[in-house]
Coordinates of C-alpha atoms and ligand atoms in Angstrom, one line a residue:
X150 CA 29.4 130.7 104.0
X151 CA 33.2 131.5 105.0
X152 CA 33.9 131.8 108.2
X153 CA 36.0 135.2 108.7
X154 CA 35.2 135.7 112.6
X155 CA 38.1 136.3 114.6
X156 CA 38.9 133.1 116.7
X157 CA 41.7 133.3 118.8
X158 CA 44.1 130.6 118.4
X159 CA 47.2 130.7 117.4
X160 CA 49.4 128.3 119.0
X161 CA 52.7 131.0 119.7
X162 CA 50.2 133.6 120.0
X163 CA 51.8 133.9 123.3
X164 CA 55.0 135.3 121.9
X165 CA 54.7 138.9 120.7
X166 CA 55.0 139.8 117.0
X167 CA 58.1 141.2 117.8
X168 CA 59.9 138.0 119.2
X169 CA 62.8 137.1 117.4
X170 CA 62.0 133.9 115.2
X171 CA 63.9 130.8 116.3
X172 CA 63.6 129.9 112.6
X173 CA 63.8 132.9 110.5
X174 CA 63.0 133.1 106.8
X175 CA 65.1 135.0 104.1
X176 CA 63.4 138.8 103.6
X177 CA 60.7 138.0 100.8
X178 CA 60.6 134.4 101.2
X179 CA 57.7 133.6 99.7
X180 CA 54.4 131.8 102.0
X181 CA 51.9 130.9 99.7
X182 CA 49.4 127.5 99.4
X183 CA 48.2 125.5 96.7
X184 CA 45.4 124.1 95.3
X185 CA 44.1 122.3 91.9
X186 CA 41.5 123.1 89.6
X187 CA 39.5 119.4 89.5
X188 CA 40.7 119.1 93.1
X189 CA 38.0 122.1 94.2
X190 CA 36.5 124.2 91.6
X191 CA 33.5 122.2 91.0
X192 CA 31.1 123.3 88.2
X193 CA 31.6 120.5 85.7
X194 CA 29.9 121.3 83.3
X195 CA 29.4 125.6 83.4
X196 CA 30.5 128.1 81.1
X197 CA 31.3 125.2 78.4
X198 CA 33.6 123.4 80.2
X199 CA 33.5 120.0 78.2
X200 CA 34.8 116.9 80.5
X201 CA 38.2 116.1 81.6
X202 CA 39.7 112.5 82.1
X203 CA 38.9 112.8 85.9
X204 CA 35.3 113.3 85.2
X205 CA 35.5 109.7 83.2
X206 CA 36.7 108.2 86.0
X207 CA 35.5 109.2 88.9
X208 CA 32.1 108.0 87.1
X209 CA 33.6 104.8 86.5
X210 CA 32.4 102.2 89.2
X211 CA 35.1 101.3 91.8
X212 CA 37.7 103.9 90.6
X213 CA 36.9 106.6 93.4
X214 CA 35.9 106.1 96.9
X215 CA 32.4 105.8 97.4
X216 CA 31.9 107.2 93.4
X217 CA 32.8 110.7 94.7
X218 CA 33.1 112.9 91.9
X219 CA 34.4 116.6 91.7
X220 CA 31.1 117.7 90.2
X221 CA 30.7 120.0 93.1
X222 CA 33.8 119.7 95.0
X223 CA 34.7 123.1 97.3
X224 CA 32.5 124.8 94.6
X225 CA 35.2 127.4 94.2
X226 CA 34.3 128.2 91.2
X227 CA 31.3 130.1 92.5
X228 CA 33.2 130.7 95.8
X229 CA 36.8 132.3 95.1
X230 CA 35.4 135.5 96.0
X231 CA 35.5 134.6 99.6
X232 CA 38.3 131.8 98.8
X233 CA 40.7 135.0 98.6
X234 CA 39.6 136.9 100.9
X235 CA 40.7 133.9 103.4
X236 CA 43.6 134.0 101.6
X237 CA 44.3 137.6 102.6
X238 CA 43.4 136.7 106.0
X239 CA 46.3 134.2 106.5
X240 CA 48.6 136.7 104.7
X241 CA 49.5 134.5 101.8
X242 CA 51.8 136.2 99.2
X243 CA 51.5 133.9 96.7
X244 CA 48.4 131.4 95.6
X245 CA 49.0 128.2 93.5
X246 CA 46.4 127.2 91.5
X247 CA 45.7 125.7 87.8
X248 CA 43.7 125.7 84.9
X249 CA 41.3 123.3 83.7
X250 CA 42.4 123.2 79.8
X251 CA 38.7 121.6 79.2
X252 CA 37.5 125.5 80.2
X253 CA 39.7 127.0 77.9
X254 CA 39.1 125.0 74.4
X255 CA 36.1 122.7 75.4
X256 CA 36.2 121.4 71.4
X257 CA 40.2 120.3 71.4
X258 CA 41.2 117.2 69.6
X259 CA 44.3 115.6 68.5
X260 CA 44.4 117.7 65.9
X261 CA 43.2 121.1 66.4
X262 CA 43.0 122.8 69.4
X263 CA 39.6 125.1 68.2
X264 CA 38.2 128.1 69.7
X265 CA 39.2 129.6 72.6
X266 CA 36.1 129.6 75.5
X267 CA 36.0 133.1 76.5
X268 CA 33.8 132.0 79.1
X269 CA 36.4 129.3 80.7
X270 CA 38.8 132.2 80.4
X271 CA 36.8 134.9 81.8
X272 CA 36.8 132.7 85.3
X273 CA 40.8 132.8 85.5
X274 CA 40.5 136.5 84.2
X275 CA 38.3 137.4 87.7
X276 CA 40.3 135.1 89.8
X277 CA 43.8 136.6 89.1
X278 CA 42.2 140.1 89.3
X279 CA 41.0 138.8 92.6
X280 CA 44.2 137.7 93.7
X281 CA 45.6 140.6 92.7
X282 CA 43.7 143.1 94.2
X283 CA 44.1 141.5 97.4
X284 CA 47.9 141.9 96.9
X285 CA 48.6 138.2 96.4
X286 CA 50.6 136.7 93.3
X287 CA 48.9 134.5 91.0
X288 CA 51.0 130.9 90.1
X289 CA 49.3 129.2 88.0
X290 CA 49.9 125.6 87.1
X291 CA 48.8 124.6 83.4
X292 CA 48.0 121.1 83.7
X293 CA 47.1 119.4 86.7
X294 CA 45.9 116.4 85.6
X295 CA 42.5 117.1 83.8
X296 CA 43.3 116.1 80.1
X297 CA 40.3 116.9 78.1
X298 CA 38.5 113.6 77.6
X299 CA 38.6 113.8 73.6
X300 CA 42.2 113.7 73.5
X301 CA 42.3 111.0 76.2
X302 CA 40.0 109.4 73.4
X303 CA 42.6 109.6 70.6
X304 CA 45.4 108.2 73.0
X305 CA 46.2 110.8 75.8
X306 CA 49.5 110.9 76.4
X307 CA 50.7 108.3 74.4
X308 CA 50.2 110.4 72.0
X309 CA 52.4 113.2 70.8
X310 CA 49.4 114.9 69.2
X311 CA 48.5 115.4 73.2
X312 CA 51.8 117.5 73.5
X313 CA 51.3 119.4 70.5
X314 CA 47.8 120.4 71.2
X315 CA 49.4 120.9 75.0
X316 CA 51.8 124.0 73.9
X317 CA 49.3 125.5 71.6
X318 CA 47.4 125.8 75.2
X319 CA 49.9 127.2 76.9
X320 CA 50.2 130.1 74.2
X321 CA 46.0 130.6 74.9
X322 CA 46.4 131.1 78.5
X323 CA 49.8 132.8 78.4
X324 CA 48.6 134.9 75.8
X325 CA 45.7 135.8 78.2
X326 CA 46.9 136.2 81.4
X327 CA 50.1 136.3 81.2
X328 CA 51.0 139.7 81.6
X329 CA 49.2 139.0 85.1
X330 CA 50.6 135.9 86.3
X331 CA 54.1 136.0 88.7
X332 CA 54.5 132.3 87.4
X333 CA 53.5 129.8 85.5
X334 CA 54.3 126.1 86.2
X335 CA 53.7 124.0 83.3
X336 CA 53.1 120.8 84.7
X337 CA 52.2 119.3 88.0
X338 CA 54.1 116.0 88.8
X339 CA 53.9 114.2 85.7
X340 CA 55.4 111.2 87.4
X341 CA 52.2 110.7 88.5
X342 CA 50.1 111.5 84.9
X343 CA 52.7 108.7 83.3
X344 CA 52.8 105.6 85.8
X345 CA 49.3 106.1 88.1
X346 CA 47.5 107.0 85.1
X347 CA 48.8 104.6 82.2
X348 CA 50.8 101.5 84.3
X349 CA 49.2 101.4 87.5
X350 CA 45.9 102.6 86.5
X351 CA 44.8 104.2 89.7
X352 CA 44.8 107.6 88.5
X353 CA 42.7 108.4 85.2
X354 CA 42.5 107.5 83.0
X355 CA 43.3 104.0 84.4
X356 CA 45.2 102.3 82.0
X357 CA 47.6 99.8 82.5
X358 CA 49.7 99.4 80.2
X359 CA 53.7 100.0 80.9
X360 CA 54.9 101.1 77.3
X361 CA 52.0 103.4 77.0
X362 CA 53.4 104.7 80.4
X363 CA 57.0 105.7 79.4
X364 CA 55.5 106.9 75.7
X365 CA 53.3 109.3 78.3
X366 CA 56.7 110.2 80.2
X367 CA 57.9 111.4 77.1
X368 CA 55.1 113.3 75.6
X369 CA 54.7 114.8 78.9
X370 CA 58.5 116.1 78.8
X371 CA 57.9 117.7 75.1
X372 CA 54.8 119.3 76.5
X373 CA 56.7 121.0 79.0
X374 CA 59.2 122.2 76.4
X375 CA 56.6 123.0 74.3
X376 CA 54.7 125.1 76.8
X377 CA 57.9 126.8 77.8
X378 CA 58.5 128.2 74.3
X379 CA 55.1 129.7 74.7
X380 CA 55.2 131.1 77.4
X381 CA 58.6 132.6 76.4
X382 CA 57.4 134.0 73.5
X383 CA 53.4 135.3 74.7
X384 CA 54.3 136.1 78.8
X385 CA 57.5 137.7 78.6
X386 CA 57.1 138.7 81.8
X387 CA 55.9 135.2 83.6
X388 CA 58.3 133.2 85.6
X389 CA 58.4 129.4 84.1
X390 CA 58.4 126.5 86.1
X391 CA 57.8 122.7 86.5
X392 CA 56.5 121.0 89.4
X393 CA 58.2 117.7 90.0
X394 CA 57.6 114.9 92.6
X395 CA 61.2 113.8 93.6
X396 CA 61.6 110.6 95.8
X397 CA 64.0 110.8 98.5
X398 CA 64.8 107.2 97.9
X399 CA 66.7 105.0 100.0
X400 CA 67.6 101.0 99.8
X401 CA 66.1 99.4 102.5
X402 CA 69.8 97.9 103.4
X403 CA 72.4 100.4 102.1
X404 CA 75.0 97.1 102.3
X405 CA 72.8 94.8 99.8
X406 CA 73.9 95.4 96.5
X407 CA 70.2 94.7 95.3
X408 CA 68.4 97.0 97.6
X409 CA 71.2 99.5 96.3
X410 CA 70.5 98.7 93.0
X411 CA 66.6 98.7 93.6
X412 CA 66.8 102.4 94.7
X413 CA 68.9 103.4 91.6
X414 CA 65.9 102.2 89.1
X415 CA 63.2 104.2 91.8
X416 CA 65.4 107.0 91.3
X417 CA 65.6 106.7 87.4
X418 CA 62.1 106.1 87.1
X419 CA 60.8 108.9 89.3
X420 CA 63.2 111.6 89.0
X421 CA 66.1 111.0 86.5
X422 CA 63.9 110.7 84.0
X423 CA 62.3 114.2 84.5
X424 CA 65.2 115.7 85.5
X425 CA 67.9 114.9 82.9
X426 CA 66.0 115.6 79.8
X427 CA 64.5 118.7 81.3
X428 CA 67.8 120.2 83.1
X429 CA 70.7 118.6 80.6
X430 CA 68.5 117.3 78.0
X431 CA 69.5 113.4 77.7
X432 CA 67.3 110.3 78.9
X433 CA 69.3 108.5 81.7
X434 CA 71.2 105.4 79.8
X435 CA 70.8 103.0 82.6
X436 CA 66.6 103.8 82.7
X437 CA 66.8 103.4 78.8
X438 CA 68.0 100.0 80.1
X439 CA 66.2 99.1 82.6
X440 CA 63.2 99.6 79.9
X441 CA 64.5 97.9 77.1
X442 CA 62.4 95.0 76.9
X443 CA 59.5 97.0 77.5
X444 CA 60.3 99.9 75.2
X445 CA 62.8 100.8 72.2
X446 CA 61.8 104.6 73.1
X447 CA 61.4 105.0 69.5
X448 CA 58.8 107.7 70.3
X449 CA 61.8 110.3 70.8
X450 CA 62.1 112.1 68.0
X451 CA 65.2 113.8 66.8
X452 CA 65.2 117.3 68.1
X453 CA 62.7 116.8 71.0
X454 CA 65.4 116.8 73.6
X455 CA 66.5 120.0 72.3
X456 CA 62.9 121.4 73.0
X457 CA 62.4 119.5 76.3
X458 CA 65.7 121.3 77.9
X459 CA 65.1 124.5 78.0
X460 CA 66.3 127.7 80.4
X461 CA 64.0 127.7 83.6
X462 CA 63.3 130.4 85.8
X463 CA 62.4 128.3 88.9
X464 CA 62.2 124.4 89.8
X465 CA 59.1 123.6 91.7
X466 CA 59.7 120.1 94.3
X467 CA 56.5 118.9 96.3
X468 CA 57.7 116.5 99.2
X469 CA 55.2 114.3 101.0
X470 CA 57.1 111.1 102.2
X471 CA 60.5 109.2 101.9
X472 CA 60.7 105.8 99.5
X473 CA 62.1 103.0 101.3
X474 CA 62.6 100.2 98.3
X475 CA 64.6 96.6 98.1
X476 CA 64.7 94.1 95.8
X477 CA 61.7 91.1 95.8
X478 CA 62.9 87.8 96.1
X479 CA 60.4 86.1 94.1
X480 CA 58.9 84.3 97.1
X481 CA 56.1 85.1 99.1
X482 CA 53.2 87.8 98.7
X483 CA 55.1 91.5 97.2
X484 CA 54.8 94.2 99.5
X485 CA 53.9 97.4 97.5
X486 CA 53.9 99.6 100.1
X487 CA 54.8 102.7 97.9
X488 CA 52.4 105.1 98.8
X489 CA 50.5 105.3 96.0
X490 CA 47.4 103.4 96.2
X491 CA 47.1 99.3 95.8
X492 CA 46.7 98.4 92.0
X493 CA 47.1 94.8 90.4
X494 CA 49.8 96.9 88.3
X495 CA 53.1 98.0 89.3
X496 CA 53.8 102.0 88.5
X497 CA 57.4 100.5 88.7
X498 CA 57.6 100.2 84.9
X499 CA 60.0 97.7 83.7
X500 CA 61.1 96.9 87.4
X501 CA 58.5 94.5 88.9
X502 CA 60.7 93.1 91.4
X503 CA 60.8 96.3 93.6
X504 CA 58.7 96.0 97.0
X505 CA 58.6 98.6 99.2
X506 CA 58.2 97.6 102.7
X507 CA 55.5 98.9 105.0
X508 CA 56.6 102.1 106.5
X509 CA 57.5 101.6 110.4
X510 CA 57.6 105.2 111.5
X511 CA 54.8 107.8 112.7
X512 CA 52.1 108.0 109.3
X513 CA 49.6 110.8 108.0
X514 CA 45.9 109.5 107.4
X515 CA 47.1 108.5 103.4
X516 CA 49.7 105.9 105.4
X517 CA 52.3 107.8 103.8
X518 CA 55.3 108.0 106.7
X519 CA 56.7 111.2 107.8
X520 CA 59.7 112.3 107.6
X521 CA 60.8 115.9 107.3
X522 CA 64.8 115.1 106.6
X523 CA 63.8 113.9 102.9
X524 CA 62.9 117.5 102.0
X525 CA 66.0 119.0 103.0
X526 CA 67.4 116.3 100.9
X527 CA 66.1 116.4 98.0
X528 CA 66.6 120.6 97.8
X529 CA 70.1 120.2 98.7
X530 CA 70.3 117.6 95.6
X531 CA 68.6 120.0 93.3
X532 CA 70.6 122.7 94.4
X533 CA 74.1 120.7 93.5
X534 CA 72.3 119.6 90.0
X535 CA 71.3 122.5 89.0
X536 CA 73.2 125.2 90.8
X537 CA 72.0 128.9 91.1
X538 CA 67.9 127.7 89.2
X539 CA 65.8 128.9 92.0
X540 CA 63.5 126.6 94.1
X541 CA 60.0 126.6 95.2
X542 CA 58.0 123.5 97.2
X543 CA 55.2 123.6 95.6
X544 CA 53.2 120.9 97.5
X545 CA 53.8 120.4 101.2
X546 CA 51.6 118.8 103.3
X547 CA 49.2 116.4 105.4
X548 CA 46.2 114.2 105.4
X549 CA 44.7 114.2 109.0
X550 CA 41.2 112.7 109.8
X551 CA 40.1 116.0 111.5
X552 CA 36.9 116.3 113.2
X553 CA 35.4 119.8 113.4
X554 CA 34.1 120.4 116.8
X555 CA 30.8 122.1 117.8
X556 CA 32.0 125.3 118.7
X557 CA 33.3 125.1 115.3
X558 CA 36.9 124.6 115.9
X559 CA 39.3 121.9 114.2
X560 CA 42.0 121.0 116.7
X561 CA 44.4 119.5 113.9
X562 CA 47.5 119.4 116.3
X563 CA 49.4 116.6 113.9
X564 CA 49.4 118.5 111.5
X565 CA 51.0 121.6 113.1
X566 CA 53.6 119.2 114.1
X567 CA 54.3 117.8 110.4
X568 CA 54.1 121.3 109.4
X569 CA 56.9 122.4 112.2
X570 CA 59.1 119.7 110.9
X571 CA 58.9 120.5 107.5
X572 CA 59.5 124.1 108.0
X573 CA 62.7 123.3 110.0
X574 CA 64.1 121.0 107.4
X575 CA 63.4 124.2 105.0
X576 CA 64.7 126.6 106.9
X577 CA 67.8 123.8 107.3
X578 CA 68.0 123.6 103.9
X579 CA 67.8 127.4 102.6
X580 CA 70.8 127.8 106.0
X581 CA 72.9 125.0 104.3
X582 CA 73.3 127.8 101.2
X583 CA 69.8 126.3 99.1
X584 CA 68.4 128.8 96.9
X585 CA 64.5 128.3 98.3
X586 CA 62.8 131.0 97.5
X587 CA 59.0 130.2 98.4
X588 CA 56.7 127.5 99.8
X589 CA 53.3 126.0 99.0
X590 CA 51.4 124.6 101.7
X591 CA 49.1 121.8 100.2
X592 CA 46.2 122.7 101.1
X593 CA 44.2 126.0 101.4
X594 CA 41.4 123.7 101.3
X595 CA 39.9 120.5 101.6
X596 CA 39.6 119.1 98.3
X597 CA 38.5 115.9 96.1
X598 CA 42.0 113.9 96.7
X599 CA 42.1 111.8 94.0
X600 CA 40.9 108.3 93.9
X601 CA 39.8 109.2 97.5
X602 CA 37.7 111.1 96.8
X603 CA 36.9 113.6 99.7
X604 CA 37.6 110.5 102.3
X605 CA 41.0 112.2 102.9
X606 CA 41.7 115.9 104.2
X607 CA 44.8 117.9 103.4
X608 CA 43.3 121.3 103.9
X609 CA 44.1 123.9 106.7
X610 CA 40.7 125.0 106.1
X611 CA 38.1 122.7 106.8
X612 CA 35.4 122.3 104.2
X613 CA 31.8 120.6 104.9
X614 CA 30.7 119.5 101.8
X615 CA 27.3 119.4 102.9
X616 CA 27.0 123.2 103.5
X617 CA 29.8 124.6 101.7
X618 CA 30.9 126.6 105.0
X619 CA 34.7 127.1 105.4
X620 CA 36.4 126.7 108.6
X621 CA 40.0 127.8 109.4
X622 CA 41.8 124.7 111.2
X623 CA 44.6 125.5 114.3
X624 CA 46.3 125.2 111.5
X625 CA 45.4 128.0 109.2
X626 CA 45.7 130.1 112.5
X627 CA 49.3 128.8 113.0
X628 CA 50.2 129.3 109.2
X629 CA 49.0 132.9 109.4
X630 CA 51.2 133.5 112.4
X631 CA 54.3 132.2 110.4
X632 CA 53.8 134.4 107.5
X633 CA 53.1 137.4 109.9
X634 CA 56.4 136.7 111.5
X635 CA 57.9 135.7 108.8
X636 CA 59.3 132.3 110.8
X637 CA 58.7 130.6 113.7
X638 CA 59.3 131.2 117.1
X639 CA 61.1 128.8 119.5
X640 CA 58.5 126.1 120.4
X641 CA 55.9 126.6 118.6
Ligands
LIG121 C1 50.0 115.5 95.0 C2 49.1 116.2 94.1 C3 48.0 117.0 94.7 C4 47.5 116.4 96.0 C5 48.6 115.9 96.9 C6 48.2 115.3 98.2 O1 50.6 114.4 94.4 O2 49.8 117.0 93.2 O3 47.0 117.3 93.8 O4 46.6 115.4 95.7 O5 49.5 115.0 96.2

């Protein structure tokens, strides 16, 4: 059951509403918070849903903590109902969530994507209504990371069959609820689809393989230019987006030439690569390189840049942690302190004599170290690449191992303070002349995180997955008093 009593907390609660914010946010600046469909809605196998890549591997022995599974997960599927109604509560204008494509055409394969579920739809269909009635703006994001399993089966994204099927998609759910949706973000971070889930193999669907990796980097790019034709031409109306993972990357010693040159490949693996063919439509030469003897790229057909680089409406960043990199000697055990889980198998495709050194600085619960600066960064760089394209964080956020008291309170006071310093490097950011025109806050709730299953929480609303009930953190309460103000007030 959600919890919607009143409980007094807000942490500048002691500051009238009135109180001029220290830190004061552009008229209209967008709060919202974001979630993903495998990540909380639960009901695997409802309505005709048919199973995703995620659901393969979380069954499969020792890919997910402790064989969690998002079976169940937050249950929102059965739950948004109350879901947005905390939503109003905190005063979020805008909601970030996506769509499970395995609800929408249970029966695709490589080379048809067959009938439309109405049923899969009809859950979006009441959730944007939802949304919307409670005067919040729906963003949806079209594939975060649950590939139908049947396309998986006839090569996922090393396959361009995956893209294909991927824009046809699109033009179901733009089709659908377009005229309804503020946005639409085609992909989520699909750094993280190629090299966790093809080279490093701890994301599904666990492969390892570094060719198949960059062929999935480049499917993945045509499926966004794919999807943004068809959203163009179904949802006029819709915003269109990606969601990228930058790195703020930095050589461990800015005066060794290898460390220098070690952040340059991090930087073309992880967001030149992404962001050339999508914002000037060319692969970066040196990262064509770099990849030579691991790839001819023969998989880039003529004319797909052409589709990849298309107009965009907004560019969606998600910022977690900085990337400290240098160059491995050879000798000694490789530290690959990277952030993004321990696998046999570099994600560093083509560069396996990266390490990245363990982070010396404060950390959230994932290890990841924090530093705000590297968000301010990296919107200042998109703002000089791609001058006067609006920006959105999309993902913002922080693991802490909370512990719900038991007068039902969660006292998450690190994560207020990870939250303060990311909102200052913002509001930095948007002073400095950046073009930011909304914010995600990862998470609304707590949710299956990946291969950690539920071991790690990013929510500002606690979830107990025994019962279901819904707790709003300090957190939430401080978030809601943001919003209301619209910026925060000196010290809080
Ligand atoms: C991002 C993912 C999101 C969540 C956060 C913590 O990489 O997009 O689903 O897991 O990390």
């Amino acid at each position: 059951m959600t919890t919607l009593e009143n409980r007094p907390i807000p942490v500048s609660a002691a500051q009238p509403l009135d109180a001029s914010p220290a830190l004061a946010f552009p008229p209209g600046f967008v709060w919202g918070a974001a979630t993903a469909s495998y990540q909380i809605e639960g009901a695997h196998d409802e309505d005709g849903r048919t199973p995703s890549i995620w659901d393969t591997f979380s069954r499969t022995d020792g890919r997910v903590f402790d064989g969690h599974t998002g079976d169940v997960a937050d249950d929102h599927y059965h739950r948004y109902v109350e879901d947005v109604a905390l939503m109003k509560r905190l005063g979020l204008a805008s909601y970030r969530f996506s769509v499970a494509w395995p609800r929408i055409t249970p029966a695709v394969t490589a080379d048809a994507l067959g009938p439309v579920n109405p049923a899969g739809l009809a859950f979006y269909d009441r959730l944007v209504d939802e949304l919307l009635g409670a005067g919040i703006s729906p963003a949806a994001t079209l594939y975060h990371w649950d590939l139908p399993q049947a396309l998986e089966d006839a090569g996922g994204w090393t396959d361009r069959r995956t893209a294909e099927r991927f824009g046809e998609y699109a033009a179901v759910v733009a089709q659908h609820l377009g005229d309804r949706l503020a946005t639409i973000i085609t992909l989520n971070e699909p750094w993280c689809s190629a090299y966790l889930g093809y080279a490093s193999g701890v994301h599904a669907p666990g492969r390892q393989e570094p060719a198949a990796a960059l062929a999935a980097v480049h499917h993945l790019n045509l499926a966004h230019g794919l999807a943004v034709s068809a959203v163009r031409e179904h949802a006029p109306s819709a915003q269109v987006a990606i969601t990228l993972n930058l790195a703020w990357v930095r050589p461990q010693d800015p005066a060794d030439v290898n460390d220098v040159d070690a952040a340059r490949r991090v930087d073309g693996l992880q967001n030149r690569v992404f962001l050339d063919p999508v914002l000037h439509g060319r692969y970066p030469s040196d990262v064509l390189a770099d990849t030579a003897s691991v790839t001819d790229w023969s998989f880039v057909h003529d004319g797909d840049l052409q589709i990849v680089h298309q107009p965009l409406d907004a560019l969606g960043l998600n910022y977690y942690s900085p990337t400290v990199v240098r160059a491995w000697d050879g000798t000694g055990e490789r530290d690959q302190s990277d952030g993004h889980g321990a696998s046999a198998a570099s994600p560093w495709v083509g560069s396996d004599d990266l390490e990245f050194p363990a982070p010396v600085g404060p950390v959230t619960d994932m290890g990841w170290p924090i530093e705000a600066d590297g968000l301010r960064q990296l919107l200042l760089r998109l703002h000089r690449e791609a001058p006067g394209l609006p920006l959105h964080v999309t993902e913002n956020g922080a693991a802490y191992p909370d512990v719900l008291t038991e007068d039902g309170a969660v006292h998450d006071v690190e994560r207020i303070a990870y939250l303060h310093q990311d909102f200052d490097a913002l509001h930095q950011a948007i002073t400095e002349g950046v073009d930011v025109r909304g914010y995600y806050l990862w998470s609304l709730l707590d949710n299956f995180e990946w291969s950690y299953g539920y071991s790690k929480r990013f929510g500002i609303v606690h979830v107990d997955y025994q019962t279901q009930r819904r707790t709003l953190k300090d957190s939430a309460h401080w978030y809601a008093d943001v919003i209301r103000r619209n910026g925060l007030v000196g010290g809080s």
